[in-house]
Amino acid sequence: MIPVLRRYAGLLAAGLLALVVLGPLAVFAPATSALALGALAAVAAGLAQTRAATLKARCDKLSGEVDLLSRRLLKAETAAAPPRQETGDAALRAEVEELTVELGLLSGIVRDLTHVVGTQDSEIAALKARPEPRPEPLPTVAAAQAHAEPARTQAPPEPERPAPPSPQGAAPSRAPIEPRPIAQDAPPEPVPAPRPIPPRPVPRAPAPWAESEAEIVRAFEADALEIHLQPVVTLPQRKVTAYEALARLRVEGRLIEPEAFLPALERYGRTTELDRRMLQRAAIVVRHLARRGSETMLTYGLSPLSLFEPGLLRELARNVAEDPALAGLAIALPQASWHGLDGGQRGLLLPLRGRIGFSLDRADDLRFDVAQLAGLGVGQVKVPAEMLLRPGSDRRRLSDIAIEDLAPALARAGIRLVATGVTDEADVPDLIDLDVPYAQGAAFAAPRPVRAEVLAAPPPSEAPPPPPAEPEPERRPFRSVLRRAV
């Protein structure tokens, strides 16, 4: 209390003095007292403003000093703390990701090699298990002489004519007359031993697929591959919203489906080349649809072995980045491939996400992880209509939710459900009852080949022909110009 009084002692004294002076003055001279009180108030206001300005200047100075002190403290803390190597960490992270991709690719190659070696081992074991033909024993010289000597000493018996039957009964046939032995005064001439006959090798049964596989490979190398399109329609309107590109191979004039030629191409390691050719043709079709102003999507199902070939997906990523018209293309992978993606394969699919569509087909069961599929960028799931309409009693293939709720659950995650293989018109109302929005199959339209003029269209990389050069202006003398002006 005393320090406060000391600080404000001058003001208190001035106030008491004004009270003593102005009190009597207000009684005898009110006007003068009022003027004096106003002047006193003005002086007090001026003093207060001056003091406030002084305090503000001190506060600003104090805040500046605090700011300077905080900067020095922050600088000291920064100098004491170890420097952050953000650039080095980013470079190290990029190298680790690249090594992870390479290791994933190497693991896929090793798995593929292990599968091929296992197949060859089983074939070799099957060949070894076949019984080898036993060679017949070769006749020796002594045996040949033993067989040849009776032939020289005995003459062939003459056939006897049968006697006519007697009325009392059939008489017993007489014994054949034995030939007389030839006298052997001199030793018989040695008979040369017969030439041994080597045993015939048992011919191996030809493999039933050997000739057909050779024809398939020859047709594939001759580029007898064709692309057919089958539409995907909406239910119940049956409006075409997408197409699926299907591969067909013409062998000896016959058109065969992938189920017949894919095993042979997988055996000879040609599935990646098949996908590369089909993607090139599908890109031409997508560009054709884009030029016509169509927003129809085209889906092609990749082989699972193409995931272990990084060059194919990288080439596709470059083409998609250079050509925005390929946004209408979608690649499909089997359900097992989506479940078994490793880090390297995810890294190869990442540049394609958002630029082209992803689809799941060749489903083995109805147990779909909707969140995982949406996280991978899958926008379409293709399920056989037989699995939706007649799922069977195997609980391992059934979904945790009801089948009629499967399509809405996928739709909430932005994934559309397509029923494939619809061959019977009677199945269409049942699919509509299950709220299946899209369907595909022979009941709507069979696959049809793409016209040759569409595939023969020039690629977009070719530059358009330059416009004809404009003729150079004719030079005229200045006098002719003056004559025209006049």
GROMACS .gro file of C-alpha atoms in nm:
model
  486
    1MET     CA    1   0.000   0.000   0.000
    2ILE     CA    2   0.280   0.244   0.093
    3PRO     CA    3   0.465   0.204  -0.243
    4VAL     CA    4   0.141   0.279  -0.428
    5LEU     CA    5   0.088   0.593  -0.222
    6ARG     CA    6   0.445   0.702  -0.289
    7ARG     CA    7   0.399   0.651  -0.664
    8TYR     CA    8   0.080   0.858  -0.675
    9ALA     CA    9   0.166   1.110  -0.401
   10GLY     CA   10   0.186   1.407  -0.640
   11LEU     CA   11  -0.154   1.336  -0.785
   12LEU     CA   12  -0.310   1.295  -0.444
   13ALA     CA   13  -0.159   1.622  -0.325
   14ALA     CA   14  -0.281   1.806  -0.633
   15GLY     CA   15  -0.628   1.664  -0.582
   16LEU     CA   16  -0.645   1.768  -0.217
   17LEU     CA   17  -0.523   2.117  -0.308
   18ALA     CA   18  -0.784   2.152  -0.578
   19LEU     CA   19  -1.052   2.034  -0.338
   20VAL     CA   20  -0.950   2.287  -0.074
   21VAL     CA   21  -0.929   2.575  -0.323
   22LEU     CA   22  -1.222   2.495  -0.544
   23GLY     CA   23  -1.462   2.403  -0.265
   24PRO     CA   24  -1.504   2.755  -0.121
   25LEU     CA   25  -1.463   2.906  -0.467
   26ALA     CA   26  -1.758   2.704  -0.592
   27VAL     CA   27  -1.971   2.855  -0.317
   28PHE     CA   28  -1.879   3.220  -0.377
   29ALA     CA   29  -1.795   3.215  -0.754
   30PRO     CA   30  -1.951   2.922  -0.929
   31ALA     CA   31  -1.849   3.030  -1.280
   32THR     CA   32  -1.488   3.076  -1.189
   33SER     CA   33  -1.491   2.746  -1.009
   34ALA     CA   34  -1.631   2.570  -1.315
   35LEU     CA   35  -1.365   2.721  -1.539
   36ALA     CA   36  -1.093   2.625  -1.297
   37LEU     CA   37  -1.230   2.273  -1.274
   38GLY     CA   38  -1.236   2.242  -1.656
   39ALA     CA   39  -0.881   2.367  -1.683
   40LEU     CA   40  -0.775   2.121  -1.416
   41ALA     CA   41  -0.948   1.841  -1.601
   42ALA     CA   42  -0.774   1.937  -1.926
   43VAL     CA   43  -0.438   1.939  -1.754
   44ALA     CA   44  -0.512   1.598  -1.602
   45ALA     CA   45  -0.614   1.462  -1.945
   46GLY     CA   46  -0.295   1.592  -2.103
   47LEU     CA   47  -0.086   1.435  -1.832
   48ALA     CA   48  -0.270   1.105  -1.870
   49GLN     CA   49  -0.221   1.106  -2.249
   50THR     CA   50   0.147   1.184  -2.210
   51ARG     CA   51   0.184   0.903  -1.959
   52ALA     CA   52  -0.004   0.664  -2.189
   53ALA     CA   53   0.223   0.753  -2.482
   54THR     CA   54   0.525   0.696  -2.263
   55LEU     CA   55   0.394   0.359  -2.148
   56LYS     CA   56   0.319   0.259  -2.512
   57ALA     CA   57   0.673   0.348  -2.618
   58ARG     CA   58   0.810   0.141  -2.332
   59CYS     CA   59   0.585  -0.155  -2.424
   60ASP     CA   60   0.697  -0.139  -2.787
   61LYS     CA   61   1.058  -0.130  -2.681
   62LEU     CA   62   1.003  -0.419  -2.442
   63SER     CA   63   0.826  -0.629  -2.712
   64GLY     CA   64   1.114  -0.562  -2.952
   65GLU     CA   65   1.362  -0.677  -2.693
   66VAL     CA   66   1.156  -0.990  -2.627
   67ASP     CA   67   1.136  -1.057  -3.001
   68LEU     CA   68   1.511  -1.018  -3.035
   69LEU     CA   69   1.564  -1.246  -2.738
   70SER     CA   70   1.334  -1.511  -2.884
   71ARG     CA   71   1.517  -1.498  -3.217
   72ARG     CA   72   1.850  -1.540  -3.046
   73LEU     CA   73   1.711  -1.830  -2.844
   74LEU     CA   74   1.570  -1.999  -3.157
   75LYS     CA   75   1.901  -1.948  -3.335
   76ALA     CA   76   2.085  -2.101  -3.043
   77GLU     CA   77   1.850  -2.402  -3.038
   78THR     CA   78   1.887  -2.448  -3.414
   79ALA     CA   79   2.265  -2.435  -3.385
   80ALA     CA   80   2.261  -2.686  -3.100
   81ALA     CA   81   2.025  -2.932  -3.276
   82PRO     CA   82   2.173  -3.166  -3.547
   83PRO     CA   83   2.094  -3.060  -3.905
   84ARG     CA   84   1.806  -3.242  -4.077
   85GLN     CA   85   1.895  -3.430  -4.389
   86GLU     CA   86   1.561  -3.409  -4.565
   87THR     CA   87   1.715  -3.424  -4.912
   88GLY     CA   88   1.926  -3.725  -4.824
   89ASP     CA   89   1.627  -3.902  -4.669
   90ALA     CA   90   1.418  -3.842  -4.983
   91ALA     CA   91   1.693  -3.977  -5.207
   92LEU     CA   92   1.742  -4.277  -4.979
   93ARG     CA   93   1.366  -4.341  -4.977
   94ALA     CA   94   1.356  -4.328  -5.357
   95GLU     CA   95   1.644  -4.575  -5.381
   96VAL     CA   96   1.475  -4.810  -5.134
   97GLU     CA   97   1.150  -4.797  -5.335
   98GLU     CA   98   1.339  -4.871  -5.655
   99LEU     CA   99   1.517  -5.164  -5.494
  100THR     CA  100   1.182  -5.291  -5.362
  101VAL     CA  101   1.037  -5.284  -5.713
  102GLU     CA  102   1.338  -5.468  -5.854
  103LEU     CA  103   1.324  -5.730  -5.579
  104GLY     CA  104   0.953  -5.783  -5.645
  105LEU     CA  105   1.021  -5.834  -6.014
  106LEU     CA  106   1.306  -6.075  -5.941
  107SER     CA  107   1.085  -6.273  -5.703
  108GLY     CA  108   0.819  -6.300  -5.975
  109ILE     CA  109   1.078  -6.422  -6.226
  110VAL     CA  110   1.205  -6.678  -5.977
  111ARG     CA  111   0.850  -6.803  -5.913
  112ASP     CA  112   0.789  -6.833  -6.286
  113LEU     CA  113   1.119  -7.016  -6.333
  114THR     CA  114   1.035  -7.250  -6.045
  115HIS     CA  115   0.700  -7.332  -6.205
  116VAL     CA  116   0.863  -7.407  -6.542
  117VAL     CA  117   1.135  -7.623  -6.384
  118GLY     CA  118   0.874  -7.813  -6.182
  119THR     CA  119   0.673  -7.881  -6.499
  120GLN     CA  120   0.980  -8.008  -6.679
  121ASP     CA  121   1.075  -8.230  -6.384
  122SER     CA  122   0.729  -8.385  -6.380
  123GLU     CA  123   0.746  -8.452  -6.755
  124ILE     CA  124   1.091  -8.610  -6.721
  125ALA     CA  125   0.966  -8.828  -6.434
  126ALA     CA  126   0.668  -8.937  -6.645
  127LEU     CA  127   0.901  -9.031  -6.930
  128LYS     CA  128   1.125  -9.228  -6.695
  129ALA     CA  129   0.827  -9.414  -6.553
  130ARG     CA  130   0.734  -9.559  -6.892
  131PRO     CA  131   0.836  -9.931  -6.928
  132GLU     CA  132   1.121  -9.977  -7.171
  133PRO     CA  133   1.085 -10.253  -7.436
  134ARG     CA  134   1.287 -10.564  -7.354
  135PRO     CA  135   1.514 -10.680  -7.640
  136GLU     CA  136   1.455 -11.035  -7.766
  137PRO     CA  137   1.741 -11.282  -7.699
  138LEU     CA  138   1.965 -11.322  -8.000
  139PRO     CA  139   1.994 -11.676  -8.141
  140THR     CA  140   2.338 -11.833  -8.093
  141VAL     CA  141   2.536 -12.039  -8.346
  142ALA     CA  142   2.477 -12.369  -8.160
  143ALA     CA  143   2.104 -12.312  -8.153
  144ALA     CA  144   2.105 -12.228  -8.522
  145GLN     CA  145   2.291 -12.554  -8.600
  146ALA     CA  146   2.052 -12.751  -8.378
  147HIS     CA  147   1.756 -12.609  -8.569
  148ALA     CA  148   1.920 -12.657  -8.906
  149GLU     CA  149   2.035 -13.026  -8.857
  150PRO     CA  150   1.686 -13.180  -8.818
  151ALA     CA  151   1.583 -12.994  -9.124
  152ARG     CA  152   1.859 -13.170  -9.322
  153THR     CA  153   1.802 -13.522  -9.171
  154GLN     CA  154   1.425 -13.523  -9.195
  155ALA     CA  155   1.215 -13.479  -9.500
  156PRO     CA  156   0.874 -13.324  -9.478
  157PRO     CA  157   0.606 -13.593  -9.448
  158GLU     CA  158   0.379 -13.639  -9.747
  159PRO     CA  159   0.020 -13.569  -9.666
  160GLU     CA  160  -0.200 -13.879  -9.673
  161ARG     CA  161  -0.539 -13.867  -9.831
  162PRO     CA  162  -0.820 -13.944  -9.588
  163ALA     CA  163  -0.987 -14.286  -9.633
  164PRO     CA  164  -1.360 -14.302  -9.708
  165PRO     CA  165  -1.566 -14.360  -9.398
  166SER     CA  166  -1.686 -14.718  -9.335
  167PRO     CA  167  -2.045 -14.793  -9.256
  168GLN     CA  168  -1.958 -14.952  -8.925
  169GLY     CA  169  -1.797 -14.634  -8.800
  170ALA     CA  170  -1.515 -14.404  -8.854
  171ALA     CA  171  -1.187 -14.600  -8.877
  172PRO     CA  172  -0.893 -14.462  -8.693
  173SER     CA  173  -0.655 -14.275  -8.912
  174ARG     CA  174  -0.334 -14.449  -8.992
  175ALA     CA  175  -0.007 -14.323  -8.856
  176PRO     CA  176   0.196 -14.129  -9.105
  177ILE     CA  177   0.486 -14.309  -9.266
  178GLU     CA  178   0.804 -14.194  -9.108
  179PRO     CA  179   1.073 -14.107  -9.357
  180ARG     CA  180   1.391 -14.306  -9.350
  181PRO     CA  181   1.688 -14.127  -9.212
  182ILE     CA  182   1.955 -14.033  -9.457
  183ALA     CA  183   2.282 -14.207  -9.397
  184GLN     CA  184   2.541 -13.971  -9.271
  185ASP     CA  185   2.869 -14.097  -9.410
  186ALA     CA  186   3.027 -13.753  -9.409
  187PRO     CA  187   2.986 -13.479  -9.151
  188PRO     CA  188   2.726 -13.224  -9.248
  189GLU     CA  189   2.842 -12.896  -9.386
  190PRO     CA  190   2.834 -12.621  -9.130
  191VAL     CA  191   2.532 -12.402  -9.172
  192PRO     CA  192   2.605 -12.030  -9.139
  193ALA     CA  193   2.446 -11.873  -8.837
  194PRO     CA  194   2.149 -11.654  -8.921
  195ARG     CA  195   2.200 -11.281  -8.895
  196PRO     CA  196   2.067 -11.155  -8.564
  197ILE     CA  197   1.764 -10.930  -8.602
  198PRO     CA  198   1.776 -10.626  -8.374
  199PRO     CA  199   1.470 -10.570  -8.158
  200ARG     CA  200   1.219 -10.322  -8.291
  201PRO     CA  201   1.192 -10.007  -8.081
  202VAL     CA  202   0.846  -9.954  -7.942
  203PRO     CA  203   0.717  -9.631  -8.101
  204ARG     CA  204   0.615  -9.368  -7.848
  205ALA     CA  205   0.260  -9.251  -7.860
  206PRO     CA  206   0.257  -8.898  -8.003
  207ALA     CA  207   0.135  -8.630  -7.765
  208PRO     CA  208  -0.215  -8.520  -7.865
  209TRP     CA  209  -0.122  -8.155  -7.825
  210ALA     CA  210   0.213  -8.154  -8.005
  211GLU     CA  211   0.079  -8.095  -8.354
  212SER     CA  212  -0.191  -7.853  -8.239
  213GLU     CA  213   0.056  -7.648  -8.034
  214ALA     CA  214   0.290  -7.624  -8.331
  215GLU     CA  215   0.004  -7.499  -8.547
  216ILE     CA  216  -0.096  -7.247  -8.279
  217VAL     CA  217   0.258  -7.110  -8.246
  218ARG     CA  218   0.297  -7.086  -8.625
  219ALA     CA  219  -0.034  -6.902  -8.654
  220PHE     CA  220   0.063  -6.666  -8.372
  221GLU     CA  221   0.400  -6.590  -8.529
  222ALA     CA  222   0.223  -6.528  -8.860
  223ASP     CA  223   0.014  -6.259  -8.684
  224ALA     CA  224  -0.315  -6.441  -8.736
  225LEU     CA  225  -0.450  -6.272  -8.422
  226GLU     CA  226  -0.787  -6.098  -8.436
  227ILE     CA  227  -0.963  -5.869  -8.190
  228HIS     CA  228  -1.334  -5.913  -8.126
  229LEU     CA  229  -1.559  -5.683  -7.923
  230GLN     CA  230  -1.849  -5.788  -7.700
  231PRO     CA  231  -2.072  -5.514  -7.556
  232VAL     CA  232  -2.157  -5.459  -7.191
  233VAL     CA  233  -2.517  -5.337  -7.152
  234THR     CA  234  -2.719  -5.179  -6.876
  235LEU     CA  235  -3.010  -5.355  -6.710
  236PRO     CA  236  -3.294  -5.334  -6.784
  237GLN     CA  237  -3.248  -5.073  -7.061
  238ARG     CA  238  -2.985  -5.279  -7.248
  239LYS     CA  239  -2.792  -4.972  -7.350
  240VAL     CA  240  -2.431  -5.032  -7.453
  241THR     CA  241  -2.193  -4.862  -7.211
  242ALA     CA  242  -1.867  -5.053  -7.260
  243TYR     CA  243  -1.695  -5.318  -7.468
  244GLU     CA  244  -1.461  -5.604  -7.385
  245ALA     CA  245  -1.175  -5.683  -7.621
  246LEU     CA  246  -1.145  -6.059  -7.679
  247ALA     CA  247  -0.856  -6.232  -7.856
  248ARG     CA  248  -0.920  -6.483  -8.131
  249LEU     CA  249  -0.659  -6.682  -8.327
  250ARG     CA  250  -0.717  -6.813  -8.678
  251VAL     CA  251  -0.545  -7.151  -8.716
  252GLU     CA  252  -0.573  -7.336  -9.048
  253GLY     CA  253  -0.882  -7.135  -9.135
  254ARG     CA  254  -1.049  -7.208  -8.801
  255LEU     CA  255  -1.115  -6.937  -8.543
  256ILE     CA  256  -1.030  -7.060  -8.192
  257GLU     CA  257  -1.092  -6.896  -7.856
  258PRO     CA  258  -0.837  -6.821  -7.581
  259GLU     CA  259  -0.927  -7.138  -7.388
  260ALA     CA  260  -0.781  -7.339  -7.678
  261PHE     CA  261  -0.462  -7.146  -7.754
  262LEU     CA  262  -0.366  -6.977  -7.425
  263PRO     CA  263  -0.215  -7.295  -7.268
  264ALA     CA  264   0.014  -7.337  -7.570
  265LEU     CA  265   0.124  -6.973  -7.561
  266GLU     CA  266   0.186  -6.995  -7.187
  267ARG     CA  267   0.396  -7.306  -7.241
  268TYR     CA  268   0.610  -7.127  -7.501
  269GLY     CA  269   0.624  -6.798  -7.305
  270ARG     CA  270   0.429  -6.591  -7.558
  271THR     CA  271   0.154  -6.451  -7.333
  272THR     CA  272   0.332  -6.119  -7.285
  273GLU     CA  273   0.364  -6.076  -7.661
  274LEU     CA  274  -0.006  -6.162  -7.693
  275ASP     CA  275  -0.099  -5.890  -7.442
  276ARG     CA  276   0.129  -5.640  -7.616
  277ARG     CA  277  -0.036  -5.700  -7.955
  278MET     CA  278  -0.385  -5.692  -7.810
  279LEU     CA  279  -0.315  -5.368  -7.622
  280GLN     CA  280  -0.191  -5.208  -7.943
  281ARG     CA  281  -0.511  -5.305  -8.124
  282ALA     CA  282  -0.725  -5.200  -7.827
  283ALA     CA  283  -0.553  -4.859  -7.824
  284ILE     CA  284  -0.642  -4.812  -8.192
  285VAL     CA  285  -1.006  -4.895  -8.117
  286VAL     CA  286  -1.013  -4.656  -7.818
  287ARG     CA  287  -0.874  -4.373  -8.030
  288HIS     CA  288  -1.138  -4.448  -8.295
  289LEU     CA  289  -1.413  -4.426  -8.033
  290ALA     CA  290  -1.267  -4.101  -7.898
  291ARG     CA  291  -1.264  -3.944  -8.244
  292ARG     CA  292  -1.631  -4.029  -8.279
  293GLY     CA  293  -1.704  -3.853  -7.948
  294SER     CA  294  -1.803  -4.175  -7.769
  295GLU     CA  295  -1.739  -4.217  -7.397
  296THR     CA  296  -1.764  -4.596  -7.416
  297MET     CA  297  -1.495  -4.777  -7.219
  298LEU     CA  298  -1.296  -5.070  -7.364
  299THR     CA  299  -1.169  -5.342  -7.128
  300TYR     CA  300  -0.901  -5.600  -7.200
  301GLY     CA  301  -0.809  -5.884  -6.966
  302LEU     CA  302  -0.434  -5.914  -6.912
  303SER     CA  303  -0.264  -6.247  -6.850
  304PRO     CA  304  -0.142  -6.292  -6.490
  305LEU     CA  305   0.208  -6.363  -6.624
  306SER     CA  306   0.227  -6.011  -6.771
  307LEU     CA  307   0.252  -5.870  -6.418
  308PHE     CA  308   0.600  -6.022  -6.400
  309GLU     CA  309   0.708  -5.842  -6.718
  310PRO     CA  310   0.777  -5.480  -6.614
  311GLY     CA  311   0.848  -5.363  -6.967
  312LEU     CA  312   0.487  -5.414  -7.077
  313LEU     CA  313   0.332  -5.204  -6.800
  314ARG     CA  314   0.598  -4.934  -6.829
  315GLU     CA  315   0.540  -4.909  -7.202
  316LEU     CA  316   0.166  -4.884  -7.140
  317ALA     CA  317   0.225  -4.608  -6.880
  318ARG     CA  318   0.432  -4.408  -7.131
  319ASN     CA  319   0.169  -4.442  -7.403
  320VAL     CA  320  -0.110  -4.337  -7.166
  321ALA     CA  321   0.088  -4.036  -7.044
  322GLU     CA  322   0.157  -3.923  -7.402
  323ASP     CA  323  -0.194  -3.984  -7.538
  324PRO     CA  324  -0.489  -3.860  -7.325
  325ALA     CA  325  -0.730  -4.032  -7.566
  326LEU     CA  326  -0.640  -4.366  -7.403
  327ALA     CA  327  -0.836  -4.270  -7.092
  328GLY     CA  328  -1.117  -4.489  -7.222
  329LEU     CA  329  -0.901  -4.803  -7.190
  330ALA     CA  330  -0.925  -5.037  -6.891
  331ILE     CA  331  -0.713  -5.341  -6.803
  332ALA     CA  332  -0.857  -5.638  -6.614
  333LEU     CA  333  -0.674  -5.883  -6.390
  334PRO     CA  334  -0.797  -6.202  -6.223
  335GLN     CA  335  -0.913  -6.196  -5.863
  336ALA     CA  336  -0.614  -6.405  -5.754
  337SER     CA  337  -0.374  -6.153  -5.912
  338TRP     CA  338  -0.533  -5.859  -5.728
  339HIS     CA  339  -0.505  -6.049  -5.399
  340GLY     CA  340  -0.141  -6.145  -5.459
  341LEU     CA  341   0.003  -5.809  -5.565
  342ASP     CA  342   0.347  -5.740  -5.418
  343GLY     CA  343   0.524  -5.408  -5.375
  344GLY     CA  344   0.687  -5.413  -5.717
  345GLN     CA  345   0.364  -5.486  -5.901
  346ARG     CA  346   0.181  -5.214  -5.708
  347GLY     CA  347   0.458  -4.973  -5.810
  348LEU     CA  348   0.410  -5.067  -6.177
  349LEU     CA  349   0.033  -5.015  -6.158
  350LEU     CA  350   0.058  -4.685  -5.969
  351PRO     CA  351   0.147  -4.467  -6.275
  352LEU     CA  352  -0.159  -4.609  -6.455
  353ARG     CA  353  -0.405  -4.532  -6.176
  354GLY     CA  354  -0.630  -4.239  -6.258
  355ARG     CA  355  -0.529  -4.243  -6.626
  356ILE     CA  356  -0.693  -4.570  -6.732
  357GLY     CA  357  -0.946  -4.794  -6.562
  358PHE     CA  358  -0.883  -5.108  -6.356
  359SER     CA  359  -1.115  -5.406  -6.356
  360LEU     CA  360  -1.140  -5.739  -6.173
  361ASP     CA  361  -1.251  -6.043  -6.371
  362ARG     CA  362  -1.215  -6.422  -6.361
  363ALA     CA  363  -1.356  -6.421  -6.008
  364ASP     CA  364  -1.314  -6.738  -5.799
  365ASP     CA  365  -1.555  -6.644  -5.521
  366LEU     CA  366  -1.779  -6.363  -5.398
  367ARG     CA  367  -1.565  -6.259  -5.101
  368PHE     CA  368  -1.464  -5.911  -5.219
  369ASP     CA  369  -1.280  -5.667  -4.994
  370VAL     CA  370  -1.453  -5.354  -5.117
  371ALA     CA  371  -1.224  -5.111  -4.932
  372GLN     CA  372  -0.910  -5.281  -5.063
  373LEU     CA  373  -1.038  -5.284  -5.421
  374ALA     CA  374  -1.132  -4.916  -5.399
  375GLY     CA  375  -0.787  -4.839  -5.258
  376LEU     CA  376  -0.624  -5.011  -5.555
  377GLY     CA  377  -0.834  -4.807  -5.799
  378VAL     CA  378  -1.056  -5.091  -5.923
  379GLY     CA  379  -1.370  -4.946  -6.077
  380GLN     CA  380  -1.536  -5.259  -6.214
  381VAL     CA  381  -1.589  -5.617  -6.093
  382LYS     CA  382  -1.695  -5.889  -6.336
  383VAL     CA  383  -1.862  -6.197  -6.191
  384PRO     CA  384  -2.006  -6.493  -6.384
  385ALA     CA  385  -2.383  -6.491  -6.387
  386GLU     CA  386  -2.385  -6.857  -6.282
  387MET     CA  387  -2.204  -6.765  -5.960
  388LEU     CA  388  -2.459  -6.492  -5.881
  389LEU     CA  389  -2.770  -6.692  -5.962
  390ARG     CA  390  -2.658  -7.037  -5.843
  391PRO     CA  391  -2.377  -6.981  -5.593
  392GLY     CA  392  -2.387  -7.332  -5.446
  393SER     CA  393  -2.340  -7.442  -5.087
  394ASP     CA  394  -1.965  -7.389  -5.049
  395ARG     CA  395  -1.934  -7.123  -4.779
  396ARG     CA  396  -1.577  -7.045  -4.878
  397ARG     CA  397  -1.704  -6.900  -5.207
  398LEU     CA  398  -1.995  -6.706  -5.058
  399SER     CA  399  -1.982  -6.346  -4.946
  400ASP     CA  400  -2.048  -6.230  -4.591
  401ILE     CA  401  -2.335  -6.017  -4.719
  402ALA     CA  402  -2.641  -6.122  -4.913
  403ILE     CA  403  -2.605  -6.150  -5.289
  404GLU     CA  404  -2.878  -5.894  -5.349
  405ASP     CA  405  -2.676  -5.646  -5.136
  406LEU     CA  406  -2.349  -5.707  -5.324
  407ALA     CA  407  -2.415  -5.462  -5.607
  408PRO     CA  408  -2.521  -5.173  -5.375
  409ALA     CA  409  -2.217  -5.236  -5.151
  410LEU     CA  410  -1.983  -5.213  -5.449
  411ALA     CA  411  -2.167  -4.909  -5.586
  412ARG     CA  412  -2.115  -4.719  -5.259
  413ALA     CA  413  -1.739  -4.756  -5.313
  414GLY     CA  414  -1.764  -4.642  -5.676
  415ILE     CA  415  -1.733  -4.994  -5.820
  416ARG     CA  416  -1.985  -5.127  -6.068
  417LEU     CA  417  -2.084  -5.494  -6.085
  418VAL     CA  418  -2.104  -5.670  -6.424
  419ALA     CA  419  -2.256  -6.016  -6.470
  420THR     CA  420  -2.070  -6.202  -6.745
  421GLY     CA  421  -2.150  -6.514  -6.943
  422VAL     CA  422  -2.524  -6.450  -6.969
  423THR     CA  423  -2.634  -6.700  -7.233
  424ASP     CA  424  -2.997  -6.762  -7.135
  425GLU     CA  425  -3.261  -6.494  -7.171
  426ALA     CA  426  -3.446  -6.640  -6.872
  427ASP     CA  427  -3.160  -6.536  -6.641
  428VAL     CA  428  -3.200  -6.166  -6.721
  429PRO     CA  429  -3.508  -6.106  -6.495
  430ASP     CA  430  -3.331  -6.282  -6.208
  431LEU     CA  431  -3.028  -6.056  -6.250
  432ILE     CA  432  -3.256  -5.752  -6.249
  433ASP     CA  433  -3.412  -5.877  -5.923
  434LEU     CA  434  -3.060  -5.892  -5.772
  435ASP     CA  435  -3.007  -5.523  -5.867
  436VAL     CA  436  -2.720  -5.610  -6.102
  437PRO     CA  437  -2.674  -5.292  -6.308
  438TYR     CA  438  -2.467  -5.430  -6.598
  439ALA     CA  439  -2.449  -5.759  -6.788
  440GLN     CA  440  -2.255  -5.917  -7.072
  441GLY     CA  441  -2.302  -6.234  -7.271
  442ALA     CA  442  -2.439  -6.405  -7.579
  443ALA     CA  443  -2.796  -6.332  -7.466
  444PHE     CA  444  -2.736  -5.968  -7.557
  445ALA     CA  445  -2.475  -5.984  -7.835
  446ALA     CA  446  -2.205  -6.222  -7.951
  447PRO     CA  447  -1.844  -6.105  -7.995
  448ARG     CA  448  -1.789  -5.948  -8.333
  449PRO     CA  449  -1.460  -5.873  -8.513
  450VAL     CA  450  -1.337  -5.518  -8.553
  451ARG     CA  451  -1.352  -5.386  -8.906
  452ALA     CA  452  -1.024  -5.383  -9.096
  453GLU     CA  453  -1.053  -5.014  -9.183
  454VAL     CA  454  -1.065  -4.925  -8.811
  455LEU     CA  455  -0.743  -5.116  -8.738
  456ALA     CA  456  -0.579  -4.968  -9.048
  457ALA     CA  457  -0.624  -4.610  -8.921
  458PRO     CA  458  -0.292  -4.422  -8.888
  459PRO     CA  459  -0.162  -4.383  -8.533
  460PRO     CA  460  -0.193  -4.038  -8.374
  461SER     CA  461   0.186  -4.002  -8.356
  462GLU     CA  462   0.203  -3.929  -8.727
  463ALA     CA  463   0.204  -3.558  -8.793
  464PRO     CA  464  -0.063  -3.421  -9.028
  465PRO     CA  465   0.059  -3.324  -9.376
  466PRO     CA  466   0.191  -2.968  -9.383
  467PRO     CA  467  -0.034  -2.710  -9.549
  468PRO     CA  468   0.062  -2.600  -9.898
  469ALA     CA  469   0.311  -2.319  -9.900
  470GLU     CA  470   0.171  -1.977  -9.979
  471PRO     CA  471   0.298  -1.824 -10.303
  472GLU     CA  472   0.557  -1.558 -10.255
  473PRO     CA  473   0.438  -1.204 -10.324
  474GLU     CA  474   0.518  -1.079 -10.671
  475ARG     CA  475   0.781  -0.811 -10.680
  476ARG     CA  476   0.688  -0.510 -10.886
  477PRO     CA  477   0.885  -0.197 -10.961
  478PHE     CA  478   0.815   0.115 -10.764
  479ARG     CA  479   0.702   0.302 -11.074
  480SER     CA  480   0.409   0.063 -11.129
  481VAL     CA  481   0.299   0.122 -10.772
  482LEU     CA  482   0.310   0.498 -10.827
  483ARG     CA  483   0.107   0.464 -11.147
  484ARG     CA  484  -0.166   0.271 -10.959
  485ALA     CA  485  -0.169   0.529 -10.682
  486VAL     CA  486  -0.215   0.808 -10.933
   0.00000   0.00000   0.00000
